[in-house]
Amino acid sequence: MNTFMKNRELNNLSISKKVYIFDFCLFWLSILYFVSNVELFMDNIIFLEIQNFVELFFYFLLIYVIFNKKYTEKQLAIIIVVTSLLTYGMYKSGMSAFVFAWLLIVASKGEKYTRLIKVLYYSLLISFVIGIGCYIFTIDWESFVFQLKTGLTLGFVQKNQTGLIFAYLYLMKKIWNNKIEKPRKELVHTIVYSGITFLITRSKTASVVILLYPIFMYIYELATKKKNKCILLITKFLVPFLFLFNYILGKTFLISEFSQFVDKILTNRIFLNWFLLSKNSLTLWGQNVQLNYTGIHNPIRDTWNITTTVDNGYIFSIVVMGIIPTILFAIGYMKIIDIAWKEKNLKTLTIAVIIALYGITEIKTINIFFNFVYLYLNSKRKKDYIYKKRR
């Protein structure tokens, strides 16, 4: 009996050590990524060099964690092959988002999903506080007064990025917080939080994203209860559809009135997609491309001296990350929907769809720290009957 208890304690200690290592990796990788969006650090060469070095360290540390998980030799062989291919894609594109997403998903086996999201929540919250601190010590009075009218950046590059953080703090907390609220009370809280987000940042997109949460929760409660296969089909193929839809809109921008109409709604984003697609061909494994141009002419609106960027996660993924990694990304989303629907996890279904829609106006959704539902694929999960409990 004593021997059995000792062995059990050793096993628990071993598991605890592995959990600690994974949480350590997740926290520091995410906080480095979040802090890199703070304006003071964004173009800081020293910070970027430190970030690259630390990422390399965690790349090997995550591989160590994976080999200490309970995977069969066949599974490990598949993991090694996929990791090698995605690492090659990282080399071609200069972007590490997908390879780290894959490593974190594989290494998350056996970890509690809600705990992982809580780690990301506090990582983002700490980064937000760092951003605000930098903002307070660097902002001048004239800029502050101007931003009171247009939206506060709070230390980040632009107000939409600040709005993004408000939205994600809200969504992340919904995953790990087990507090049960009545639907009407939650709706009121959501409206208030969305209003505060808009008043501070003037970000319409972030405010709408927050408001979508209780709406989609209600839709998926009814859909899962009635086993509505049509809703399941639409939800499952949403991301593949959005990849194709955004690509077609971008390619037909000059000749399609519908594309031009959508461009007006999305404030010039279809034009930006068209410009990037016109400058670059698609590749299987990605490419390192120039994303920003100045002095560009929009032939449809006849406007000059435009500075281009990329605000669409789907076009960014196809052009920069490559076709094959993008297909794997879409398959992963479809698998999330399958599992969450089967387990009736309303929160994950809702947030997965919200993030998918957010990707139309935000490239950060290709990163697992902002598309955290991908951690749902391989971690410990439980069914979510929250609406049944609240009624």
CSV table of C-alpha atoms in Angstrom, one decimal:
chain,number,residue,atom,x,y,z
A,1,MET,CA,0.0,0.0,0.0
A,2,ASN,CA,2.8,2.4,0.9
A,3,THR,CA,4.6,1.6,-2.4
A,4,PHE,CA,1.4,2.3,-4.3
A,5,MET,CA,1.0,5.7,-2.6
A,6,LYS,CA,4.6,6.6,-3.2
A,7,ASN,CA,4.3,5.7,-6.9
A,8,ARG,CA,1.1,7.7,-7.2
A,9,GLU,CA,2.8,10.8,-5.5
A,10,LEU,CA,5.7,10.5,-8.0
A,11,ASN,CA,3.3,10.3,-10.9
A,12,ASN,CA,1.4,13.4,-9.7
A,13,LEU,CA,4.7,15.2,-9.2
A,14,SER,CA,5.7,14.3,-12.8
A,15,ILE,CA,2.4,15.5,-14.2
A,16,SER,CA,2.6,18.7,-12.1
A,17,LYS,CA,6.1,19.4,-13.5
A,18,LYS,CA,4.9,19.0,-17.1
A,19,VAL,CA,1.9,21.2,-16.5
A,20,TYR,CA,4.2,23.9,-15.0
A,21,ILE,CA,6.5,23.7,-18.0
A,22,PHE,CA,3.6,24.0,-20.5
A,23,ASP,CA,2.0,26.9,-18.6
A,24,PHE,CA,5.5,28.6,-18.4
A,25,CYS,CA,5.8,28.3,-22.2
A,26,LEU,CA,2.3,29.5,-22.9
A,27,PHE,CA,2.6,32.5,-20.5
A,28,TRP,CA,5.9,33.8,-21.8
A,29,LEU,CA,5.3,33.2,-25.5
A,30,SER,CA,1.9,34.9,-25.2
A,31,ILE,CA,3.1,37.9,-23.2
A,32,LEU,CA,6.0,38.5,-25.5
A,33,TYR,CA,3.6,38.5,-28.4
A,34,PHE,CA,1.1,40.7,-26.7
A,35,VAL,CA,3.7,43.2,-25.6
A,36,SER,CA,5.1,43.4,-29.1
A,37,ASN,CA,1.9,45.2,-30.0
A,38,VAL,CA,2.7,48.0,-27.6
A,39,GLU,CA,3.9,51.0,-29.7
A,40,LEU,CA,7.0,51.6,-27.6
A,41,PHE,CA,8.2,48.0,-28.2
A,42,MET,CA,6.9,47.3,-31.7
A,43,ASP,CA,9.8,48.6,-33.7
A,44,ASN,CA,12.4,48.3,-31.0
A,45,ILE,CA,15.3,46.2,-32.4
A,46,ILE,CA,16.6,45.1,-29.0
A,47,PHE,CA,13.1,43.8,-28.0
A,48,LEU,CA,12.6,42.1,-31.3
A,49,GLU,CA,16.0,40.3,-31.0
A,50,ILE,CA,15.2,39.2,-27.5
A,51,GLN,CA,11.8,38.0,-28.7
A,52,ASN,CA,13.3,35.9,-31.5
A,53,PHE,CA,15.9,34.4,-29.2
A,54,VAL,CA,13.2,33.5,-26.6
A,55,GLU,CA,10.9,32.0,-29.2
A,56,LEU,CA,13.8,29.7,-30.4
A,57,PHE,CA,14.3,28.6,-26.8
A,58,PHE,CA,10.6,27.8,-26.3
A,59,TYR,CA,10.5,26.1,-29.7
A,60,PHE,CA,12.8,23.4,-28.3
A,61,LEU,CA,11.2,23.4,-24.9
A,62,LEU,CA,7.8,22.7,-26.4
A,63,ILE,CA,9.3,19.8,-28.3
A,64,TYR,CA,10.6,18.5,-25.0
A,65,VAL,CA,7.1,18.8,-23.5
A,66,ILE,CA,5.6,16.9,-26.4
A,67,PHE,CA,8.0,14.0,-26.1
A,68,ASN,CA,7.0,13.7,-22.4
A,69,LYS,CA,3.3,13.4,-23.3
A,70,LYS,CA,1.6,10.1,-23.9
A,71,TYR,CA,1.9,9.8,-27.6
A,72,THR,CA,2.5,6.6,-29.5
A,73,GLU,CA,5.5,6.2,-31.8
A,74,LYS,CA,3.2,6.5,-34.8
A,75,GLN,CA,1.7,9.7,-33.5
A,76,LEU,CA,5.1,11.1,-32.7
A,77,ALA,CA,6.2,10.4,-36.2
A,78,ILE,CA,3.3,12.3,-37.6
A,79,ILE,CA,4.0,15.2,-35.2
A,80,ILE,CA,7.6,15.3,-36.3
A,81,VAL,CA,6.6,15.4,-40.0
A,82,VAL,CA,4.0,18.1,-39.5
A,83,THR,CA,6.3,20.2,-37.3
A,84,SER,CA,9.1,19.9,-39.9
A,85,LEU,CA,6.8,21.0,-42.7
A,86,LEU,CA,5.4,24.0,-40.7
A,87,THR,CA,9.0,24.9,-39.7
A,88,TYR,CA,9.8,25.0,-43.4
A,89,GLY,CA,6.8,27.2,-44.0
A,90,MET,CA,8.1,29.5,-41.2
A,91,TYR,CA,11.5,29.7,-42.9
A,92,LYS,CA,9.8,30.6,-46.2
A,93,SER,CA,7.4,33.2,-44.8
A,94,GLY,CA,9.3,34.5,-41.9
A,95,MET,CA,6.2,34.0,-39.8
A,96,SER,CA,6.1,31.7,-36.8
A,97,ALA,CA,2.4,31.8,-36.0
A,98,PHE,CA,1.3,28.5,-37.4
A,99,VAL,CA,4.3,26.4,-36.2
A,100,PHE,CA,3.9,27.7,-32.6
A,101,ALA,CA,0.1,27.1,-32.9
A,102,TRP,CA,0.8,23.5,-33.9
A,103,LEU,CA,3.4,22.9,-31.1
A,104,LEU,CA,1.1,24.5,-28.5
A,105,ILE,CA,-1.9,22.4,-29.6
A,106,VAL,CA,0.1,19.2,-29.5
A,107,ALA,CA,1.8,20.0,-26.2
A,108,SER,CA,-1.6,20.9,-24.6
A,109,LYS,CA,-2.6,17.3,-24.4
A,110,GLY,CA,-4.1,16.5,-21.0
A,111,GLU,CA,-4.0,20.2,-19.9
A,112,LYS,CA,-7.2,21.8,-18.6
A,113,TYR,CA,-8.7,24.0,-21.4
A,114,THR,CA,-10.2,26.6,-19.0
A,115,ARG,CA,-6.9,26.9,-17.1
A,116,LEU,CA,-4.9,27.6,-20.3
A,117,ILE,CA,-7.3,30.4,-21.3
A,118,LYS,CA,-7.0,31.8,-17.8
A,119,VAL,CA,-3.2,31.9,-18.4
A,120,LEU,CA,-3.7,33.8,-21.7
A,121,TYR,CA,-6.2,36.1,-20.0
A,122,TYR,CA,-3.7,37.2,-17.4
A,123,SER,CA,-0.9,37.4,-19.9
A,124,LEU,CA,-3.0,39.8,-22.0
A,125,LEU,CA,-4.1,41.8,-19.0
A,126,ILE,CA,-0.5,42.3,-17.8
A,127,SER,CA,0.4,43.4,-21.4
A,128,PHE,CA,-2.5,45.8,-21.4
A,129,VAL,CA,-1.3,47.3,-18.1
A,130,ILE,CA,2.2,47.6,-19.5
A,131,GLY,CA,0.8,49.4,-22.6
A,132,ILE,CA,-1.2,51.8,-20.4
A,133,GLY,CA,2.0,52.5,-18.3
A,134,CYS,CA,4.0,53.3,-21.4
A,135,TYR,CA,1.1,55.5,-22.7
A,136,ILE,CA,1.0,57.5,-19.4
A,137,PHE,CA,4.7,58.2,-19.5
A,138,THR,CA,5.0,59.0,-23.2
A,139,ILE,CA,1.8,60.8,-24.3
A,140,ASP,CA,1.7,64.6,-24.6
A,141,TRP,CA,-1.3,66.7,-23.6
A,142,GLU,CA,-2.1,67.7,-27.2
A,143,SER,CA,-2.2,64.2,-28.5
A,144,PHE,CA,-4.3,63.0,-25.5
A,145,VAL,CA,-6.9,65.7,-26.1
A,146,PHE,CA,-7.0,64.7,-29.8
A,147,GLN,CA,-7.4,61.1,-28.9
A,148,LEU,CA,-10.3,61.9,-26.5
A,149,LYS,CA,-12.3,62.7,-29.6
A,150,THR,CA,-11.0,60.0,-31.9
A,151,GLY,CA,-10.3,57.1,-29.5
A,152,LEU,CA,-7.6,56.4,-27.0
A,153,THR,CA,-4.8,54.1,-28.1
A,154,LEU,CA,-3.6,53.5,-24.5
A,155,GLY,CA,0.0,52.7,-25.6
A,156,PHE,CA,-0.9,50.5,-28.6
A,157,VAL,CA,-0.4,51.3,-32.3
A,158,GLN,CA,-4.0,52.4,-32.9
A,159,LYS,CA,-7.4,52.6,-31.3
A,160,ASN,CA,-8.6,49.4,-33.1
A,161,GLN,CA,-5.8,47.4,-31.4
A,162,THR,CA,-6.9,48.7,-28.1
A,163,GLY,CA,-10.5,47.8,-28.9
A,164,LEU,CA,-9.3,44.3,-29.8
A,165,ILE,CA,-7.8,43.9,-26.4
A,166,PHE,CA,-11.0,45.0,-24.7
A,167,ALA,CA,-12.9,42.5,-26.8
A,168,TYR,CA,-10.5,39.6,-26.1
A,169,LEU,CA,-10.4,40.2,-22.4
A,170,TYR,CA,-14.2,39.9,-22.4
A,171,LEU,CA,-14.2,36.7,-24.6
A,172,MET,CA,-11.3,35.0,-22.7
A,173,LYS,CA,-13.0,35.6,-19.3
A,174,LYS,CA,-16.2,34.0,-20.6
A,175,ILE,CA,-14.3,30.8,-21.1
A,176,TRP,CA,-12.7,30.4,-17.7
A,177,ASN,CA,-15.1,32.2,-15.5
A,178,ASN,CA,-17.7,29.7,-14.1
A,179,LYS,CA,-19.9,32.4,-12.7
A,180,ILE,CA,-23.5,31.8,-13.9
A,181,GLU,CA,-25.6,34.8,-15.0
A,182,LYS,CA,-29.2,35.0,-16.1
A,183,PRO,CA,-29.4,35.7,-19.9
A,184,ARG,CA,-31.0,39.2,-19.4
A,185,LYS,CA,-28.4,40.2,-16.8
A,186,GLU,CA,-25.6,39.0,-19.0
A,187,LEU,CA,-27.1,41.0,-21.9
A,188,VAL,CA,-27.1,44.2,-19.8
A,189,HIS,CA,-23.5,43.6,-18.7
A,190,THR,CA,-22.5,43.0,-22.3
A,191,ILE,CA,-24.1,46.2,-23.6
A,192,VAL,CA,-22.5,48.2,-20.8
A,193,TYR,CA,-19.1,46.7,-21.5
A,194,SER,CA,-19.5,47.2,-25.2
A,195,GLY,CA,-20.5,50.8,-24.6
A,196,ILE,CA,-17.5,51.5,-22.4
A,197,THR,CA,-15.2,49.9,-25.0
A,198,PHE,CA,-16.6,52.2,-27.7
A,199,LEU,CA,-16.4,55.3,-25.5
A,200,ILE,CA,-12.7,54.7,-24.7
A,201,THR,CA,-11.5,53.4,-28.1
A,202,ARG,CA,-14.2,54.5,-30.6
A,203,SER,CA,-13.7,51.1,-32.2
A,204,LYS,CA,-17.0,50.0,-33.8
A,205,THR,CA,-15.7,46.6,-34.7
A,206,ALA,CA,-14.6,45.7,-31.2
A,207,SER,CA,-17.9,47.0,-29.7
A,208,VAL,CA,-19.9,44.9,-32.2
A,209,VAL,CA,-17.8,41.8,-31.5
A,210,ILE,CA,-18.6,42.0,-27.8
A,211,LEU,CA,-22.4,42.5,-28.5
A,212,LEU,CA,-22.4,39.4,-30.8
A,213,TYR,CA,-21.5,37.1,-27.8
A,214,PRO,CA,-25.0,36.9,-26.1
A,215,ILE,CA,-26.7,36.8,-29.5
A,216,PHE,CA,-24.7,33.8,-30.8
A,217,MET,CA,-24.9,32.1,-27.4
A,218,TYR,CA,-28.7,32.1,-27.7
A,219,ILE,CA,-28.6,31.0,-31.4
A,220,TYR,CA,-26.3,28.0,-30.6
A,221,GLU,CA,-28.4,27.1,-27.5
A,222,LEU,CA,-31.4,26.6,-29.7
A,223,ALA,CA,-29.5,25.0,-32.5
A,224,THR,CA,-27.8,22.4,-30.4
A,225,LYS,CA,-31.0,21.7,-28.5
A,226,LYS,CA,-32.9,21.1,-31.7
A,227,LYS,CA,-29.9,19.5,-33.4
A,228,ASN,CA,-30.2,21.9,-36.3
A,229,LYS,CA,-27.9,20.4,-39.0
A,230,CYS,CA,-28.2,23.4,-41.2
A,231,ILE,CA,-26.7,25.7,-38.5
A,232,LEU,CA,-24.0,23.1,-37.9
A,233,LEU,CA,-23.1,23.0,-41.6
A,234,ILE,CA,-23.0,26.8,-42.0
A,235,THR,CA,-20.8,27.0,-38.8
A,236,LYS,CA,-18.5,24.2,-39.8
A,237,PHE,CA,-17.7,25.6,-43.3
A,238,LEU,CA,-17.7,29.3,-42.2
A,239,VAL,CA,-13.9,29.6,-42.2
A,240,PRO,CA,-13.3,27.8,-45.5
A,241,PHE,CA,-16.1,29.9,-47.0
A,242,LEU,CA,-14.5,33.2,-45.7
A,243,PHE,CA,-11.1,32.2,-47.2
A,244,LEU,CA,-12.7,31.7,-50.6
A,245,PHE,CA,-15.1,34.7,-50.3
A,246,ASN,CA,-12.4,37.2,-49.3
A,247,TYR,CA,-10.1,35.9,-52.1
A,248,ILE,CA,-12.8,36.3,-54.7
A,249,LEU,CA,-13.7,39.8,-53.5
A,250,GLY,CA,-10.1,40.8,-53.7
A,251,LYS,CA,-9.5,39.4,-57.2
A,252,THR,CA,-12.7,40.9,-58.6
A,253,PHE,CA,-12.4,44.3,-57.0
A,254,LEU,CA,-11.8,46.2,-60.2
A,255,ILE,CA,-14.7,44.6,-62.2
A,256,SER,CA,-17.3,43.7,-59.6
A,257,GLU,CA,-19.8,46.2,-58.3
A,258,PHE,CA,-20.6,43.9,-55.4
A,259,SER,CA,-16.9,43.8,-54.4
A,260,GLN,CA,-16.8,47.6,-54.5
A,261,PHE,CA,-20.0,47.8,-52.4
A,262,VAL,CA,-18.5,45.5,-49.7
A,263,ASP,CA,-15.3,47.6,-49.9
A,264,LYS,CA,-17.4,50.7,-48.9
A,265,ILE,CA,-18.9,48.8,-45.9
A,266,LEU,CA,-15.5,47.5,-44.8
A,267,THR,CA,-13.8,50.9,-45.2
A,268,ASN,CA,-11.3,50.2,-48.0
A,269,ARG,CA,-10.3,46.7,-46.9
A,270,ILE,CA,-11.2,45.0,-50.2
A,271,PHE,CA,-9.1,47.4,-52.1
A,272,LEU,CA,-6.2,46.6,-49.7
A,273,ASN,CA,-6.8,42.9,-50.4
A,274,TRP,CA,-6.8,43.5,-54.1
A,275,PHE,CA,-3.6,45.4,-54.0
A,276,LEU,CA,-1.7,42.7,-52.0
A,277,LEU,CA,-3.1,40.0,-54.3
A,278,SER,CA,-2.1,42.0,-57.4
A,279,LYS,CA,1.5,42.4,-56.1
A,280,ASN,CA,2.0,38.7,-55.1
A,281,SER,CA,1.2,35.3,-56.5
A,282,LEU,CA,0.1,32.4,-54.1
A,283,THR,CA,2.6,29.8,-53.0
A,284,LEU,CA,2.3,26.4,-51.3
A,285,TRP,CA,4.4,27.2,-48.2
A,286,GLY,CA,4.3,31.0,-47.9
A,287,GLN,CA,6.6,33.8,-48.6
A,288,ASN,CA,8.1,36.9,-47.0
A,289,VAL,CA,6.4,39.8,-48.8
A,290,GLN,CA,6.2,43.6,-48.5
A,291,LEU,CA,2.9,44.5,-46.8
A,292,ASN,CA,3.2,48.3,-46.6
A,293,TYR,CA,3.3,50.6,-49.6
A,294,THR,CA,3.0,54.4,-49.8
A,295,GLY,CA,1.7,56.8,-52.5
A,296,ILE,CA,-0.8,54.2,-53.9
A,297,HIS,CA,-3.7,55.1,-56.2
A,298,ASN,CA,-7.2,53.6,-55.7
A,299,PRO,CA,-8.6,53.5,-59.3
A,300,ILE,CA,-12.2,53.0,-58.2
A,301,ARG,CA,-12.4,55.9,-55.7
A,302,ASP,CA,-9.8,57.8,-57.6
A,303,THR,CA,-7.9,58.6,-54.4
A,304,TRP,CA,-4.1,59.1,-54.2
A,305,ASN,CA,-1.3,58.8,-51.7
A,306,ILE,CA,-2.8,55.8,-49.9
A,307,THR,CA,-0.6,53.9,-47.5
A,308,THR,CA,-1.5,50.3,-47.7
A,309,THR,CA,-1.5,47.6,-45.1
A,310,VAL,CA,-3.3,44.3,-44.6
A,311,ASP,CA,-6.3,44.1,-42.2
A,312,ASN,CA,-7.7,40.8,-43.4
A,313,GLY,CA,-6.6,37.6,-41.7
A,314,TYR,CA,-7.7,35.4,-44.5
A,315,ILE,CA,-5.8,37.2,-47.3
A,316,PHE,CA,-2.8,37.5,-45.1
A,317,SER,CA,-2.9,33.8,-44.4
A,318,ILE,CA,-3.3,32.8,-48.1
A,319,VAL,CA,-0.6,35.1,-49.4
A,320,VAL,CA,2.0,35.1,-46.5
A,321,MET,CA,1.5,31.8,-44.7
A,322,GLY,CA,0.9,29.8,-47.9
A,323,ILE,CA,-1.8,27.5,-49.3
A,324,ILE,CA,-1.0,24.3,-47.4
A,325,PRO,CA,-0.7,25.9,-43.9
A,326,THR,CA,-3.9,27.8,-44.6
A,327,ILE,CA,-5.7,24.6,-45.5
A,328,LEU,CA,-4.5,23.0,-42.2
A,329,PHE,CA,-5.7,26.1,-40.4
A,330,ALA,CA,-9.2,25.7,-41.9
A,331,ILE,CA,-9.3,22.0,-41.2
A,332,GLY,CA,-8.4,22.8,-37.5
A,333,TYR,CA,-11.4,25.2,-37.3
A,334,MET,CA,-13.8,22.6,-38.8
A,335,LYS,CA,-12.6,20.1,-36.2
A,336,ILE,CA,-13.2,22.5,-33.4
A,337,ILE,CA,-16.8,23.0,-34.5
A,338,ASP,CA,-17.3,19.3,-34.7
A,339,ILE,CA,-16.0,18.6,-31.2
A,340,ALA,CA,-17.7,21.7,-29.6
A,341,TRP,CA,-21.1,20.8,-31.3
A,342,LYS,CA,-20.9,17.2,-30.1
A,343,GLU,CA,-20.0,18.3,-26.6
A,344,LYS,CA,-22.6,21.1,-26.6
A,345,ASN,CA,-19.9,23.6,-25.6
A,346,LEU,CA,-21.9,26.8,-26.4
A,347,LYS,CA,-19.1,29.1,-25.3
A,348,THR,CA,-16.5,27.6,-27.7
A,349,LEU,CA,-19.0,27.5,-30.6
A,350,THR,CA,-19.9,31.1,-30.1
A,351,ILE,CA,-16.4,32.4,-29.7
A,352,ALA,CA,-15.0,30.4,-32.6
A,353,VAL,CA,-17.6,32.0,-34.9
A,354,ILE,CA,-17.0,35.5,-33.5
A,355,ILE,CA,-13.2,35.1,-34.0
A,356,ALA,CA,-13.8,33.8,-37.5
A,357,LEU,CA,-15.9,36.9,-38.4
A,358,TYR,CA,-13.3,39.2,-36.7
A,359,GLY,CA,-10.7,37.8,-39.1
A,360,ILE,CA,-12.3,39.8,-41.9
A,361,THR,CA,-11.0,43.0,-40.4
A,362,GLU,CA,-8.1,41.7,-38.3
A,363,ILE,CA,-4.9,39.7,-39.1
A,364,LYS,CA,-4.2,38.8,-35.5
A,365,THR,CA,-6.8,36.1,-35.6
A,366,ILE,CA,-4.3,33.8,-37.4
A,367,ASN,CA,-2.3,33.8,-34.1
A,368,ILE,CA,-3.2,31.1,-31.6
A,369,PHE,CA,-3.0,33.7,-28.7
A,370,PHE,CA,-5.8,35.6,-30.3
A,371,ASN,CA,-7.5,32.5,-31.8
A,372,PHE,CA,-7.3,30.6,-28.5
A,373,VAL,CA,-10.1,28.2,-29.4
A,374,TYR,CA,-7.6,26.1,-31.2
A,375,LEU,CA,-6.3,25.0,-27.8
A,376,TYR,CA,-9.7,23.3,-27.4
A,377,LEU,CA,-8.6,20.6,-30.0
A,378,ASN,CA,-6.3,18.6,-27.7
A,379,SER,CA,-6.8,19.8,-24.1
A,380,LYS,CA,-9.1,18.5,-21.4
A,381,ARG,CA,-12.6,19.7,-22.0
A,382,LYS,CA,-16.0,19.5,-20.3
A,383,LYS,CA,-19.5,19.9,-21.7
A,384,ASP,CA,-21.1,23.3,-21.3
A,385,TYR,CA,-24.7,23.4,-20.3
A,386,ILE,CA,-24.6,26.9,-19.0
A,387,TYR,CA,-27.9,28.0,-20.5
A,388,LYS,CA,-29.7,25.1,-18.9
A,389,LYS,CA,-28.2,26.1,-15.5
A,390,ARG,CA,-29.3,29.7,-15.9
A,391,ARG,CA,-32.9,29.2,-16.7
